[in-house]
Tab-separated table of C-alpha atoms in Angstrom:
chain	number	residue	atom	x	y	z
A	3	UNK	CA	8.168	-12.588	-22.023
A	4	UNK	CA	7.078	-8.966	-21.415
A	5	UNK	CA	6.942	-6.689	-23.889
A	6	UNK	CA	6.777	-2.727	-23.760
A	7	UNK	CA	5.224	0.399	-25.838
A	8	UNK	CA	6.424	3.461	-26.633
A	9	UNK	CA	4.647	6.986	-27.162
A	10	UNK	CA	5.012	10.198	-27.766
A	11	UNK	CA	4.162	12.531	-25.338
A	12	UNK	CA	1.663	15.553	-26.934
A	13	UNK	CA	0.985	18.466	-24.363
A	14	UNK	CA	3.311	18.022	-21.678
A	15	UNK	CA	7.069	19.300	-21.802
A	16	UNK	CA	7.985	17.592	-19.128
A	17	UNK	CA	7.202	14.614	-16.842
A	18	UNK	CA	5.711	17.421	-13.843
A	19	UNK	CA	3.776	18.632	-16.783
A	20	UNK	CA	1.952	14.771	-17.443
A	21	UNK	CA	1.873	14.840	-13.526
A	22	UNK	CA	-0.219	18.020	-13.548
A	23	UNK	CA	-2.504	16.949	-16.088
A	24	UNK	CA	-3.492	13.684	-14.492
A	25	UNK	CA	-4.251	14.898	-11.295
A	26	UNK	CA	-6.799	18.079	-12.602
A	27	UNK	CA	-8.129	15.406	-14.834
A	28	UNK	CA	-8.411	12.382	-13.092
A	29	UNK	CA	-9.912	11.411	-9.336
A	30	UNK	CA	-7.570	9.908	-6.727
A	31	UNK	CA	-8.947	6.703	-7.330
A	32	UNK	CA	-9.622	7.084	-10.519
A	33	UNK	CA	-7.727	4.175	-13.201
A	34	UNK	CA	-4.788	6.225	-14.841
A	35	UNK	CA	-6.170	4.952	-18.545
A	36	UNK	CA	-4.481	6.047	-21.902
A	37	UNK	CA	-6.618	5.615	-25.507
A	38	UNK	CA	-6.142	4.876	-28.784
A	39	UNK	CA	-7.186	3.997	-32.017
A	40	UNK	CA	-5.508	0.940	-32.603
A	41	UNK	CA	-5.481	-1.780	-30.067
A	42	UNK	CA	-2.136	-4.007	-30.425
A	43	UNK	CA	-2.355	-7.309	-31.627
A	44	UNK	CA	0.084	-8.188	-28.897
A	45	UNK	CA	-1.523	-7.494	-26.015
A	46	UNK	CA	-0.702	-10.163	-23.968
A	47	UNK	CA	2.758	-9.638	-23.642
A	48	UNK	CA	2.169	-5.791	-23.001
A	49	UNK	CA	0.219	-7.045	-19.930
A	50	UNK	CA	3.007	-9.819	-18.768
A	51	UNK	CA	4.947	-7.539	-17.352
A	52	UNK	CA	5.280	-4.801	-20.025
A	53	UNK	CA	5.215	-1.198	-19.795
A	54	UNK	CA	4.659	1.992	-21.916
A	55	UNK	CA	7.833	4.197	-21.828
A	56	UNK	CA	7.145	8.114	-22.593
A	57	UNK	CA	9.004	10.211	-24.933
A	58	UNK	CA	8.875	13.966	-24.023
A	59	UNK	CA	10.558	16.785	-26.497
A	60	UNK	CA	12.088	13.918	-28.387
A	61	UNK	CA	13.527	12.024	-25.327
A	62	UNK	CA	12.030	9.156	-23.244
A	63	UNK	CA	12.213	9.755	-19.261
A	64	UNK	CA	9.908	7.820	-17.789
A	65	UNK	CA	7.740	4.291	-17.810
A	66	UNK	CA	4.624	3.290	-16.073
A	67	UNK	CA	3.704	-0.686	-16.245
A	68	UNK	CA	0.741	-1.827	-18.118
A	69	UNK	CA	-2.111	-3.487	-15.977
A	70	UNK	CA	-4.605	-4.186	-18.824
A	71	UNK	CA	-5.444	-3.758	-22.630
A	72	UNK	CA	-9.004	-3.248	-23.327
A	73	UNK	CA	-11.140	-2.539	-27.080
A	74	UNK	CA	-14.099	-0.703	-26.326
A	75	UNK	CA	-16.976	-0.206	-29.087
A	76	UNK	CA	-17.169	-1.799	-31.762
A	77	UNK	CA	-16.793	-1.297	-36.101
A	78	UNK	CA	-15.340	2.415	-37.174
A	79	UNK	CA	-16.437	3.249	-33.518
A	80	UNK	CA	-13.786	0.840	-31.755
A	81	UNK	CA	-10.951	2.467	-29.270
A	82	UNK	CA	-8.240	0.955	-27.138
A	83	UNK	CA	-8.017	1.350	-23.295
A	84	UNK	CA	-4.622	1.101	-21.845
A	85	UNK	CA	-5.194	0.967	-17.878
A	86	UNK	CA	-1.827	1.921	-16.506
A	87	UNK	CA	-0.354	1.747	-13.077
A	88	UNK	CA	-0.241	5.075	-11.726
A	89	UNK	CA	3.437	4.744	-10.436
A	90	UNK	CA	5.664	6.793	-12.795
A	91	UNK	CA	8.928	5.175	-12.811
A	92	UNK	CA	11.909	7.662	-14.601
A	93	UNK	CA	14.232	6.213	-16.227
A	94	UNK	CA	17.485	6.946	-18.321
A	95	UNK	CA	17.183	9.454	-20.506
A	96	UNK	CA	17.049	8.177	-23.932
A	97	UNK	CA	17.181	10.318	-27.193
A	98	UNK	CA	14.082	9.006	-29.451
A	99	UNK	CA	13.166	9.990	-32.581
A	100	UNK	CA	9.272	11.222	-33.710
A	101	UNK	CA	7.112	8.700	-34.789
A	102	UNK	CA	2.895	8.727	-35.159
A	103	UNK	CA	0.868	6.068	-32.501
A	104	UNK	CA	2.978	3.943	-30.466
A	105	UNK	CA	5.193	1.372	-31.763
A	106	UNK	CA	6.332	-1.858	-29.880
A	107	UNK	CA	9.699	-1.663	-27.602
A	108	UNK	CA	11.534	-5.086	-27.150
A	109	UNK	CA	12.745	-5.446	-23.689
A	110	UNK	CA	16.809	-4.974	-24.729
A	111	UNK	CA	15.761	-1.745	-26.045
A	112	UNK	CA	13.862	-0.300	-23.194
A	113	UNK	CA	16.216	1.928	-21.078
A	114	UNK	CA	17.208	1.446	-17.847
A	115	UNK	CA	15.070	2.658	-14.677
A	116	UNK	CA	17.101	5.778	-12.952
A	117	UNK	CA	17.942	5.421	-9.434
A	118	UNK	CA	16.865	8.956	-7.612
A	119	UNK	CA	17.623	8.317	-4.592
A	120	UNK	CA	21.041	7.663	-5.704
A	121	UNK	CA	21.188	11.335	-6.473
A	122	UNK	CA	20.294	13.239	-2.735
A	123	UNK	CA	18.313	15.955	-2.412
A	124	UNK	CA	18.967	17.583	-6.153
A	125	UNK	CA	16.752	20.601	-6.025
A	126	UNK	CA	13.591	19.902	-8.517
A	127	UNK	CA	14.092	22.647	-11.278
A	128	UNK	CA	17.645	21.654	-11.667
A	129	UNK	CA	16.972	18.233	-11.898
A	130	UNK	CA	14.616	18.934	-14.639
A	131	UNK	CA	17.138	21.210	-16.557
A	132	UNK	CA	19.176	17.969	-15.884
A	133	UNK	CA	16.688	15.450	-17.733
A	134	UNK	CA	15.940	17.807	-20.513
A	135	UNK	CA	19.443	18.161	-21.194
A	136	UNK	CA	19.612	14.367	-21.311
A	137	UNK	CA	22.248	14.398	-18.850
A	138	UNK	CA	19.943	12.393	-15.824
């Protein structure tokens, strides 16, 4: 059974702002890969289907699914490597509180994936004042 992670998001307001970021930082074909300290002891169900879901300004919007959980180094030295698929998928919005690292999300608590399409042609900055507002 999959399991998912949650994270804070530090230096991007908004999901355009993570956007941004990736694509001055990262190649085209470049692996979208996040790091941290601590690898999870349950890695295997973060990679059976799981996915990290991002909290922005105390909110989560969006998901992308986990493709693999790597430790690199090794000792005081060692780091975790979470390769993630580069589709962001936006979901409900979901009021979160802070919290340091990640922490594990259990499938019934994960929110529900938003259906754009189901909203037209919304212009982009108002759908944004929309998702910060918690209201899409």
């Amino acid at each position: 059974m999959a399991l998912h992670m949650i994270k804070l998001v530090v230096g991007a307001a908004t999901i355009e702002d993570l956007l941004d970021w990736q694509s001055r930082h990262m190649g085209p074909d470049d692996p979208w890969i996040l790091r941290t300290r601590m690898t999870p002891k349950r890695a295997d169900e973060l990679i059976d289907g799981g996915s990290i879901y991002r909290v922005f300004k105390g909110v989560i919007l969006c998901r992308q699914r986990i493709l693999a959980v790597d430790t690199v180094g090794e000792g005081a030295a060692a780091r975790c490597q979470i390769t993630l698929d580069k589709q962001v998928v936006r979901v409900a919005p979901t009021p979160r509180r802070a919290f340091q690292g990640w922490r594990y999300l259990e499938p019934r608590d994960a929110p529900p994936d938003l259906d754009v399409e189901a909203f037209g042609d919304v212009p982009e900055d108002l759908a944004r004042q929309l998702r910060e507002a918690g209201a899409w």
